[in-house]
CSV table of C-alpha atoms and ligand atoms in Angstrom, one decimal:
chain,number,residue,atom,x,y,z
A,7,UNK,CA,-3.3,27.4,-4.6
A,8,UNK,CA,-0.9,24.4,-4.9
A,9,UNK,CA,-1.6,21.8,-7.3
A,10,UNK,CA,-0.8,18.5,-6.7
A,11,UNK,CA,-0.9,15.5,-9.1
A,12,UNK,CA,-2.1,12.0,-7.5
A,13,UNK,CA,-1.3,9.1,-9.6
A,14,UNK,CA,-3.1,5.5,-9.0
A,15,UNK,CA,-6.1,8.1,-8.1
A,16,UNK,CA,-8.6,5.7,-9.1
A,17,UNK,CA,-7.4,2.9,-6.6
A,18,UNK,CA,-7.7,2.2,-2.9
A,19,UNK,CA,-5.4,4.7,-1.2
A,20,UNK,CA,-5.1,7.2,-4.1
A,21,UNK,CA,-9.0,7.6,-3.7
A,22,UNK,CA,-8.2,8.4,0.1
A,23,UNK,CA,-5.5,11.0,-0.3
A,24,UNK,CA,-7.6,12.7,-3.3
A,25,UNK,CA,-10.6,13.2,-0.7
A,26,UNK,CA,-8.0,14.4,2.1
A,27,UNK,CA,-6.3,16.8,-0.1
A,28,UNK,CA,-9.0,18.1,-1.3
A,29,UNK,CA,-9.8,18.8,2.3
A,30,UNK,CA,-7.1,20.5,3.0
A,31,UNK,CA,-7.8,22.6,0.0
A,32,UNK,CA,-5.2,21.6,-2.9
A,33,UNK,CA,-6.3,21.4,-6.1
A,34,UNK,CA,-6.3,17.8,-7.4
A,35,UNK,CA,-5.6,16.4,-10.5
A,36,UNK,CA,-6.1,12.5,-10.9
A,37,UNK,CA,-4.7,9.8,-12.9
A,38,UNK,CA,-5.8,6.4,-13.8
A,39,UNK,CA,-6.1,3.6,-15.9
A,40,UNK,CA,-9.5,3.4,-14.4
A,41,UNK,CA,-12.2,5.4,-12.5
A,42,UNK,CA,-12.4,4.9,-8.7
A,43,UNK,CA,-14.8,2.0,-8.2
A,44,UNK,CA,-16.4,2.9,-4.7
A,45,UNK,CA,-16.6,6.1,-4.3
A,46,UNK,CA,-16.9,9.1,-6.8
A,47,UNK,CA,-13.0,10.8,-7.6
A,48,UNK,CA,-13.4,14.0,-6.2
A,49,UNK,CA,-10.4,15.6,-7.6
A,50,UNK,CA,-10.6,18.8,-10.0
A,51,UNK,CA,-9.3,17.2,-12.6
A,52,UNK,CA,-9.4,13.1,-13.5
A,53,UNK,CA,-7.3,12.0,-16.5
A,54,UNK,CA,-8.3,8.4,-17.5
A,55,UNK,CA,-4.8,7.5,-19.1
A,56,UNK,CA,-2.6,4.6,-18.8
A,57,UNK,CA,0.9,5.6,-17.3
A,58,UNK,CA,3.0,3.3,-18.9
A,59,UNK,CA,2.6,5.9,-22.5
A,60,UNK,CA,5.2,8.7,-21.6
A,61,UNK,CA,2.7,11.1,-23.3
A,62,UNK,CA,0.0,10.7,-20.7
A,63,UNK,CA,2.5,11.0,-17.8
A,64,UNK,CA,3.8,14.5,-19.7
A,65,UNK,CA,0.4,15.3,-19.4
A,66,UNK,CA,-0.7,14.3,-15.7
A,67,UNK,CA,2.1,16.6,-14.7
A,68,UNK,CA,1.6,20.2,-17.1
A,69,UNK,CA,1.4,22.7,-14.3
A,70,UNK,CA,1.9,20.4,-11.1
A,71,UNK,CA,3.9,21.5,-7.7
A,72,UNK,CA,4.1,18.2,-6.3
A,73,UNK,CA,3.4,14.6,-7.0
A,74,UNK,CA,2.2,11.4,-5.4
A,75,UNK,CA,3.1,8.3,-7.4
A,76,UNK,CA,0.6,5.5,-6.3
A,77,UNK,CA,0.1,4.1,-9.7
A,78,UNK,CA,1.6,0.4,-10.1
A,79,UNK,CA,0.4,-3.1,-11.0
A,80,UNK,CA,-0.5,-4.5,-7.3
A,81,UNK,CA,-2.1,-7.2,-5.6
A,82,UNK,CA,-2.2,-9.4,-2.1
A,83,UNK,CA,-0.2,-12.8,-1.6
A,84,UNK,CA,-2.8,-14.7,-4.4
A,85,UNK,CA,-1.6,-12.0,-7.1
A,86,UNK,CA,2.2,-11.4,-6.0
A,87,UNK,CA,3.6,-14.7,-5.1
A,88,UNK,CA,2.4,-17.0,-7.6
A,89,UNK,CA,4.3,-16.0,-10.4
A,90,UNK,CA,2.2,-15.6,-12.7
A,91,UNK,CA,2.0,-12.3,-12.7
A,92,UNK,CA,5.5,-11.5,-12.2
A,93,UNK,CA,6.5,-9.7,-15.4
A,94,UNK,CA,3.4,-7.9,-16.1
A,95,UNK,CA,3.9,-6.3,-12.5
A,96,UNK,CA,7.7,-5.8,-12.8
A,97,UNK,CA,7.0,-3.8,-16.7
A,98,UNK,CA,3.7,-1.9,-15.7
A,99,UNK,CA,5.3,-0.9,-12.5
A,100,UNK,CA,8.7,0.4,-13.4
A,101,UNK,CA,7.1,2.2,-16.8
A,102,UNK,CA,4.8,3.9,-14.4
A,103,UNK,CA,8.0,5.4,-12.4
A,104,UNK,CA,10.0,5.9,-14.8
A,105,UNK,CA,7.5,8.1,-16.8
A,106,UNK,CA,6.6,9.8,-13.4
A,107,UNK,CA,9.4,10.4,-12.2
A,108,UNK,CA,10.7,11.7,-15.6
A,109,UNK,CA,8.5,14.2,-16.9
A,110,UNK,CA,7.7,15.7,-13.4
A,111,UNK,CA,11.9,16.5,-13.5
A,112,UNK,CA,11.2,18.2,-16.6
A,113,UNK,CA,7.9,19.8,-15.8
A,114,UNK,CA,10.0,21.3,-12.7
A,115,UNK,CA,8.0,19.6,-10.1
A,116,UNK,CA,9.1,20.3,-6.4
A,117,UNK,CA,8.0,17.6,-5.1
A,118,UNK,CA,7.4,13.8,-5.0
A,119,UNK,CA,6.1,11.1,-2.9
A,120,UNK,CA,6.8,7.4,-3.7
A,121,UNK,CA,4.6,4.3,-2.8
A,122,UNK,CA,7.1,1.5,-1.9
A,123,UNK,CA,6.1,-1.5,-0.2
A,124,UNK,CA,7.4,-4.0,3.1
A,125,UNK,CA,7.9,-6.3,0.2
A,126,UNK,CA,11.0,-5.1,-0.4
A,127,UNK,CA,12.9,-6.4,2.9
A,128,UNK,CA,15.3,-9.5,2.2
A,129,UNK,CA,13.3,-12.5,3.1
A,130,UNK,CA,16.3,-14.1,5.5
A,131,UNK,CA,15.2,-11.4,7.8
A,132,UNK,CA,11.3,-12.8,8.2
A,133,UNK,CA,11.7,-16.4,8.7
A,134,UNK,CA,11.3,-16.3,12.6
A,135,UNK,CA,7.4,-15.6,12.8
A,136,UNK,CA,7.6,-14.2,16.3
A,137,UNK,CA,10.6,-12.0,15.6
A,138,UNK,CA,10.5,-10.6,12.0
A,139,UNK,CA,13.1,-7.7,11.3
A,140,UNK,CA,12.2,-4.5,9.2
A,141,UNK,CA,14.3,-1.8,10.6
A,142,UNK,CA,15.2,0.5,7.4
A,143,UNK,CA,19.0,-0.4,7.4
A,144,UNK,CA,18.1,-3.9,7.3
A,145,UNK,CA,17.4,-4.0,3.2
A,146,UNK,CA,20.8,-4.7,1.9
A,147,UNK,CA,22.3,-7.2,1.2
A,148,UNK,CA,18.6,-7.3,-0.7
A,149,UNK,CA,16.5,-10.4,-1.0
A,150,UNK,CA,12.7,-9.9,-1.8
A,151,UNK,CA,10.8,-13.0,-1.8
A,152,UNK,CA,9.2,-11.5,-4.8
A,153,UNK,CA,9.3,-10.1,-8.1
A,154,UNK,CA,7.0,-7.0,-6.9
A,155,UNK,CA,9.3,-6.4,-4.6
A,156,UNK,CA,12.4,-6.3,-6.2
A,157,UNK,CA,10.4,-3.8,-8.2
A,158,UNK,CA,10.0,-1.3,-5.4
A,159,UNK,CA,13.7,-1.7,-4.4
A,160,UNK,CA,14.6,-0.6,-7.8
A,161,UNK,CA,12.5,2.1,-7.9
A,162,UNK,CA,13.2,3.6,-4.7
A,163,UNK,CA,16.7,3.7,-6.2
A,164,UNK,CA,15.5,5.7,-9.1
A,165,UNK,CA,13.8,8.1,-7.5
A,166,UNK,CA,16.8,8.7,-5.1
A,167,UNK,CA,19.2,8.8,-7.9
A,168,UNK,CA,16.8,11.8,-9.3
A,169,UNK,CA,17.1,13.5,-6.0
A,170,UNK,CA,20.9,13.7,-6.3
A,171,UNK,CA,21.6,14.2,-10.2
A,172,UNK,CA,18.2,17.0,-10.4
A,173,UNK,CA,16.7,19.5,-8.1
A,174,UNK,CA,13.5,17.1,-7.5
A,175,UNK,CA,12.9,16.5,-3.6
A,176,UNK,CA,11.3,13.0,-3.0
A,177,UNK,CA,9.7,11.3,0.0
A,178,UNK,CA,9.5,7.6,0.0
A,179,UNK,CA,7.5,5.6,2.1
A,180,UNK,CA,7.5,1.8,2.8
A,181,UNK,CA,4.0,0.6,3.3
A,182,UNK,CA,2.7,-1.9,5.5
A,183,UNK,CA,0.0,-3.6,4.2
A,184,UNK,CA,-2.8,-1.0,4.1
A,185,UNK,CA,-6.5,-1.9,4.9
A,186,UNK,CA,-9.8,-0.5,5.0
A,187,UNK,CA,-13.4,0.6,3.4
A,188,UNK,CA,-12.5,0.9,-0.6
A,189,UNK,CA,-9.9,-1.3,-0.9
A,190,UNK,CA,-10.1,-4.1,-3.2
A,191,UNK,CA,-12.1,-7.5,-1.6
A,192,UNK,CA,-12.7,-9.9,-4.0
A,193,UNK,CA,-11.6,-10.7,-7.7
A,194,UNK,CA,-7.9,-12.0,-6.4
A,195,UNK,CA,-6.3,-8.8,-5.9
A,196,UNK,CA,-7.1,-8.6,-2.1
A,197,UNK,CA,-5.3,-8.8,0.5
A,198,UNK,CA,-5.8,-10.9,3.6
A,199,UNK,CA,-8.0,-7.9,5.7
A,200,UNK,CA,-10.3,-7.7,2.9
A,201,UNK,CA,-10.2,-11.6,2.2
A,202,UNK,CA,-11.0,-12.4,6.3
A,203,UNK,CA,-13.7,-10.2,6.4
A,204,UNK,CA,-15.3,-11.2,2.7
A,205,UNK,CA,-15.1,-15.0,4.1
A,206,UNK,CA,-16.4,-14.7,7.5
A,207,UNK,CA,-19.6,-12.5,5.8
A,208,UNK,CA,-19.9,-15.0,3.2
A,209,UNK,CA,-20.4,-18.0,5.3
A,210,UNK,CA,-22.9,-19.5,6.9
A,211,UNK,CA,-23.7,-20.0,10.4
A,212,UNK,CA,-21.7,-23.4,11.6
A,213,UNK,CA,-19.5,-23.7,8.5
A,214,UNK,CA,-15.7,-22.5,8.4
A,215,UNK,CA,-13.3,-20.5,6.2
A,216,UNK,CA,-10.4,-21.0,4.5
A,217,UNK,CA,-7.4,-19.8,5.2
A,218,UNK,CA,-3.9,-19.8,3.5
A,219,UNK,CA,-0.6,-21.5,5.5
A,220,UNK,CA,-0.8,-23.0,8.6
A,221,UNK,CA,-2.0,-19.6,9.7
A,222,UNK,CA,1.0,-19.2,12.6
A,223,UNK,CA,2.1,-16.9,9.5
A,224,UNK,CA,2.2,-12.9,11.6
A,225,UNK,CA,2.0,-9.7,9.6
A,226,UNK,CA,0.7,-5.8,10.6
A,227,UNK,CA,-2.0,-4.3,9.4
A,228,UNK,CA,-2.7,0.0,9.2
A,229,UNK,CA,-5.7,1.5,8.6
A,230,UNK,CA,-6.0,3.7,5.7
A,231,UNK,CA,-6.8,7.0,7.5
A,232,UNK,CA,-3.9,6.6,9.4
A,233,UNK,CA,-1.7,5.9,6.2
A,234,UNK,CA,-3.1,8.5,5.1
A,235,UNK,CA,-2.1,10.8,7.8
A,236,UNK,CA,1.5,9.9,7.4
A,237,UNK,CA,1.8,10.1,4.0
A,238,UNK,CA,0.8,13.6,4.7
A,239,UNK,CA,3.4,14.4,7.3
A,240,UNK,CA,6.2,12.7,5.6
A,241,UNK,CA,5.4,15.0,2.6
A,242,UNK,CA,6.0,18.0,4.6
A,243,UNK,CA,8.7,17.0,6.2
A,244,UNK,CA,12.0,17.6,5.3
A,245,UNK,CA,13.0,13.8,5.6
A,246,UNK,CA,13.1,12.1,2.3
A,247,UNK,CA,13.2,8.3,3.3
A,248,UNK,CA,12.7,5.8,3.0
A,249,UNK,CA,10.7,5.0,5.9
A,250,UNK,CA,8.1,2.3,7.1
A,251,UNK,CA,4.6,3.3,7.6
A,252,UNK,CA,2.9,0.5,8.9
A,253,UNK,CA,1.4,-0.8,12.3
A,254,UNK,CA,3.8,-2.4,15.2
A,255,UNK,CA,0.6,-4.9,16.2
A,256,UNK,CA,1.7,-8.0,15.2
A,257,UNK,CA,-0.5,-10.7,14.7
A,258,UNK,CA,-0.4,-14.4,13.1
A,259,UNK,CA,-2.9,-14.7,10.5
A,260,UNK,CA,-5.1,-17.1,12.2
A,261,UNK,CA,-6.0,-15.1,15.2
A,262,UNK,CA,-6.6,-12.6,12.6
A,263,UNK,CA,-9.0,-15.1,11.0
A,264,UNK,CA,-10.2,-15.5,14.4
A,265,UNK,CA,-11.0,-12.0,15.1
A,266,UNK,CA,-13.0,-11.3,11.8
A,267,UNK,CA,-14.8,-13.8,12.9
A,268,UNK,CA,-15.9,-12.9,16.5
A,269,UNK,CA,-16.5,-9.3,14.8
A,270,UNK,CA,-19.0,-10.7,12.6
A,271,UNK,CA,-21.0,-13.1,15.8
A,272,UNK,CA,-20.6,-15.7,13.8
A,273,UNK,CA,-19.9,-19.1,15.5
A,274,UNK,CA,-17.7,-20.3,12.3
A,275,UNK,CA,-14.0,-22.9,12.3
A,276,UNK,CA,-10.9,-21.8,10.5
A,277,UNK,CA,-9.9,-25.1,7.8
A,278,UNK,CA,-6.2,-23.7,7.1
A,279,UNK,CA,-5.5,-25.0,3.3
A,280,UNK,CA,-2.3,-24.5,0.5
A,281,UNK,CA,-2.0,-21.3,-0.6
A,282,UNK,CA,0.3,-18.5,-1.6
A,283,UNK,CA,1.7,-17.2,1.7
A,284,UNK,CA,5.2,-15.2,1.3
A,285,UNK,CA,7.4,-14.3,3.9
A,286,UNK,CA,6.8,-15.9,7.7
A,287,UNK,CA,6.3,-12.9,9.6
A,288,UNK,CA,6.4,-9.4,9.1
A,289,UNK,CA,5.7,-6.2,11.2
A,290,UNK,CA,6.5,-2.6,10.6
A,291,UNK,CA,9.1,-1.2,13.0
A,292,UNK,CA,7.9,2.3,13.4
A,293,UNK,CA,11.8,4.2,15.5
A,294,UNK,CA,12.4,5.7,12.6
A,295,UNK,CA,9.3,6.9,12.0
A,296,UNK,CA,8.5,8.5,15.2
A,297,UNK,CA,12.1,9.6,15.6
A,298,UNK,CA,11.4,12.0,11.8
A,299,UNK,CA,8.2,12.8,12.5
A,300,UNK,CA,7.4,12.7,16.0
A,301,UNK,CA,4.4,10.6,15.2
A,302,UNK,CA,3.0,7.6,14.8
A,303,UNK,CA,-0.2,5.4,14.0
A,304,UNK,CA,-1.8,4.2,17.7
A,305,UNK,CA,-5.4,2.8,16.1
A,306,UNK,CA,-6.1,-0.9,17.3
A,307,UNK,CA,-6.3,-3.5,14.6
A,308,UNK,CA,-9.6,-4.4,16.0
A,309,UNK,CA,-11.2,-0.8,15.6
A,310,UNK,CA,-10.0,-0.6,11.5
A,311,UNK,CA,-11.2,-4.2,11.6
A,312,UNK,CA,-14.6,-3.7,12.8
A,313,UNK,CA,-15.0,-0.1,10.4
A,314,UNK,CA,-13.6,-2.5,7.2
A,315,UNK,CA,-15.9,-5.9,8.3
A,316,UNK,CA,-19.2,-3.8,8.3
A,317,UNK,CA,-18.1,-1.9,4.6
A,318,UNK,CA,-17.3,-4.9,3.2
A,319,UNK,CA,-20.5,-6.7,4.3
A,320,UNK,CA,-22.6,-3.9,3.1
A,321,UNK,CA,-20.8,-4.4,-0.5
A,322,UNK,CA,-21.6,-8.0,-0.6
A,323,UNK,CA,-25.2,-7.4,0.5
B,404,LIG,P1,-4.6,-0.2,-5.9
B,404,LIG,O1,-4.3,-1.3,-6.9
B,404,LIG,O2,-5.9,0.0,-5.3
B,404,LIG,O3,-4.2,1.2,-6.7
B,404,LIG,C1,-3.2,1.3,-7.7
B,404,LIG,C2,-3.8,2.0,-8.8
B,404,LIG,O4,-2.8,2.2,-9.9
B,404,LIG,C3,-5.0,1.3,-9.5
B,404,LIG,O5,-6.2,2.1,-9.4
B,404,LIG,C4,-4.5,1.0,-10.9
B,404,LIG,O6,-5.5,1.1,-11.9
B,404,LIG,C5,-3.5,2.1,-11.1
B,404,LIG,N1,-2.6,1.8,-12.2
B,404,LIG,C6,-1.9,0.6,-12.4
B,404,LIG,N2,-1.2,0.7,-13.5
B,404,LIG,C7,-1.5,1.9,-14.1
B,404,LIG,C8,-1.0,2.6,-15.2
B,404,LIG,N3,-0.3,1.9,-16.1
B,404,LIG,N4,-1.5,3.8,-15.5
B,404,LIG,C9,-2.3,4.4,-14.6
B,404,LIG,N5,-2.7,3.9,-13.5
B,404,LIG,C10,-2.3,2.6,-13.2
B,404,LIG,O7,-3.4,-0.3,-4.8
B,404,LIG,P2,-3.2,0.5,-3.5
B,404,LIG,O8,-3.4,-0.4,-2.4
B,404,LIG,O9,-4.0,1.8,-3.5
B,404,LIG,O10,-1.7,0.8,-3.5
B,404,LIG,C11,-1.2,2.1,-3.9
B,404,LIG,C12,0.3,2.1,-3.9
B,404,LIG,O11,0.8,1.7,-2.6
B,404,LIG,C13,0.9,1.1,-4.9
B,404,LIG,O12,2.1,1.6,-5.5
B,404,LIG,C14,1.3,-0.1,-4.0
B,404,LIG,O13,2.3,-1.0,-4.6
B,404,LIG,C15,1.7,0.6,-2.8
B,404,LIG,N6,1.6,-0.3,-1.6
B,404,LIG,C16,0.3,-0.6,-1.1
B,404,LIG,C17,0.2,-1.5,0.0
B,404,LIG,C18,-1.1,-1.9,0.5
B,404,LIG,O14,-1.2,-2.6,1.5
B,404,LIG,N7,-2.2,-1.4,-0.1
B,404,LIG,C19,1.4,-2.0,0.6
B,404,LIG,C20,2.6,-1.7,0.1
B,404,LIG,C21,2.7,-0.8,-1.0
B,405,LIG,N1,-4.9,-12.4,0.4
B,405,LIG,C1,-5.1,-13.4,1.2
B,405,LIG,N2,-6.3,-14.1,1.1
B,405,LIG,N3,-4.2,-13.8,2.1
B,405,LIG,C2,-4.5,-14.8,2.9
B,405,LIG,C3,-5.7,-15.5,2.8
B,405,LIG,C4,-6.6,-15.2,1.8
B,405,LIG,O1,-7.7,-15.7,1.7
B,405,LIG,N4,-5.7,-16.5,3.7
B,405,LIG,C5,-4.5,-16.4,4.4
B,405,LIG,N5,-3.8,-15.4,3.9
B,405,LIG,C6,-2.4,-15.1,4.3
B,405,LIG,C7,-1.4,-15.1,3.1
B,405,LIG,O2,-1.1,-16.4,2.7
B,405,LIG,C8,-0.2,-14.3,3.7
B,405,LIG,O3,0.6,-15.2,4.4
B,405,LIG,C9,-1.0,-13.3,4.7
B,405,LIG,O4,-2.3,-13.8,4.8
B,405,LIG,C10,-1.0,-11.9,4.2
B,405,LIG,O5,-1.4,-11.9,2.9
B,405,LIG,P1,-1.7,-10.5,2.1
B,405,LIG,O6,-2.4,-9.6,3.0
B,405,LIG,O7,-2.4,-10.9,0.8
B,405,LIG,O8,-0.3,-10.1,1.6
B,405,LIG,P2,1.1,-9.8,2.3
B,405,LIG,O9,1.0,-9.2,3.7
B,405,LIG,O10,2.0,-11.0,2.2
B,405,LIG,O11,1.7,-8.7,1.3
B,405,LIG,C11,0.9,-7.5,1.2
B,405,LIG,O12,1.5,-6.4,1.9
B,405,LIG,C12,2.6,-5.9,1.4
B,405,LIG,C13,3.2,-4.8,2.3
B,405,LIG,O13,3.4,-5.2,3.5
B,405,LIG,C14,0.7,-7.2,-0.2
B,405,LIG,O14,-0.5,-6.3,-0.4
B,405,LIG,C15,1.8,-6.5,-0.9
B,405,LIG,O15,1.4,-6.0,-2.2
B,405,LIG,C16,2.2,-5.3,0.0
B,405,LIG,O16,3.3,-4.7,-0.6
């Protein structure tokens, strides 16, 4: 039986791929710096340890065919663009690969999938709300609008540099902000799915959220069984990356506000206010995607929406 190693286990989408691989019938090892909060970690194996101690990493990996990196010190637009965060994230994050990425190369893993982010793509290319661009060639010359960012970029370069100097295979993926039941909703990690939807249930019949920007602000949003899904594929593909997984339905944050608020019934006004709002627009552009892996996601924002609104009031009742 394979054994693969999922690292950030105890988070949103590491919880999500432990379940589906155990599914599938892997056995799974976990590793966190803590347990996963909503659900129980199904995997074979949990190792509460902190990444950033090479020890613990030589130790996630003992006996391991393939890898999933997850693990890294992340957050929505209230925890990534402020600033205040920004060496914490860049440290904990790039310890985390490094330690990865290096003892799986000399435990002899096959195998191994990297979590990077939209974040990376230069900000000169989502100014334009309406007309954002994200095509995979378009990240050099390389401009993140944050720190986190410029995080990923480096570390999609270390992992590629291990594919050529070692006999490891990797798979890198660019995620598109990822939302759905189990993801983070309050505490100031979440992102705006999770925030919308906290909001709207929180407030009372008549009154109005708050929203960050003017709101004419556009991003994509994919459901997490649908990340899921391609994270899969891509892993068993013989395309390494790195690619986009995201969804092409662009939408400006306040008719997103807007929509989390007809889900709910509730007859409530958006009040847009300062806040942390990064880049103008942003939208996954999916050709290369489809074009490796003749797939990809087709679930309306609304449906994931509806699924994450009704877990997310359910947690706050
Ligand atoms: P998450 O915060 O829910 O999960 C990350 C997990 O990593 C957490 O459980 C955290 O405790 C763990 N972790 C952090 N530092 C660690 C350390 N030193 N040792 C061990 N564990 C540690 O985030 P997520 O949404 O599940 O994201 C997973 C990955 O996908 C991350 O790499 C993230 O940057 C990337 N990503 C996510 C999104 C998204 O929209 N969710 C978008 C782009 C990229
Ligand atoms: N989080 C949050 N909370 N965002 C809000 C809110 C709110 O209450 N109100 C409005 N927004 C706006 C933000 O200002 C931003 O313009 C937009 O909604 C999206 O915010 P987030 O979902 O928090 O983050 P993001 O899309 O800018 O970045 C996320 O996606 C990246 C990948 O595409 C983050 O999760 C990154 O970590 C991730 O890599």
């Amino acid at each position: 039986m394979k054994k693969v190693l999922v690292c950030g286990a105890g988070g949103f989408i590491g919880g999500h791929l432990v379940s589906r691989l155990k599914n599938e019938g892997f056995w799974v090892r976990g590793v966190d710096l803590k347990e996963n909060e909503y659900g129980n970690t199904n995997s074979d194996d949990f190792i509460l340890g902190d990444l950033r101690d090479p020890e613990i990493a030589k130790k996630a990996v003992k006996g391991i065919d393939e890898v999933y990196q997850l693990a890294a010190d992340m957050g929505g637009a209230g925890y990534i663009f402020t600033g205040e965060h920004d060496a914490d994230v860049m440290n904990n994050s790039a310890l985390c690969n490094l330690n990865v990425l290096g003892a799986s190369q000399k435990e002899g893993v096959k195998r191994i999938f990297y979590s990077s982010s939209a974040c990376m793509y230069p900000e000169y290319n989502q100014m334009d709300p309406n007309n954002p661009k994200c095509s995979e060639d378009s990240a050099y010359p390389a401009a993140p609008d944050s720190e986190y960012g410029w995080e990923k970029l480096f570390s999609e370069r270390l992992y590629l540099s291990y594919q050529r100097n070692y006999s490891i295979e990797v798979r890198i993926a660019r995620f598109h902000n990822i939302f759905g039941p189990q993801g983070t909703w309050n505490g100031g990690k979440e992102k705006a799915p999770a925030a919308m939807c906290r909001k709207v249930a929180e407030a009372t019949e008549g009154s109005y959220i708050e929203v960050w920007g003017d709101g004419k602000q556009t991003r994509s949003f994919l459901y997490i069984d649908e990340c899921i899904e391609a994270v899969i594929r891509l892993m068993n593909s013989n395309f390494s990356g790195p690619v986009n997984i995201g969804s092409e339905e662009m939408i400006s944050i306040n008719d997103f506000a807007n929509m989390a608020i007809d889900i709910s019934g509730k007859n409530l006004i958006i009040k847009n206010i300062e806040g942390p709002t990064g880049v103008r627009g942003r939208n996954s552009d999916n050709r290369l995607l489809y074009d490796k892996l003749n797939w990809q996601p087709s679930m309306p924002l609304r449906e994931g929406m509806e699924k994450t609104y009704k877990w997310i009031e359910s947690q706050i009742k």
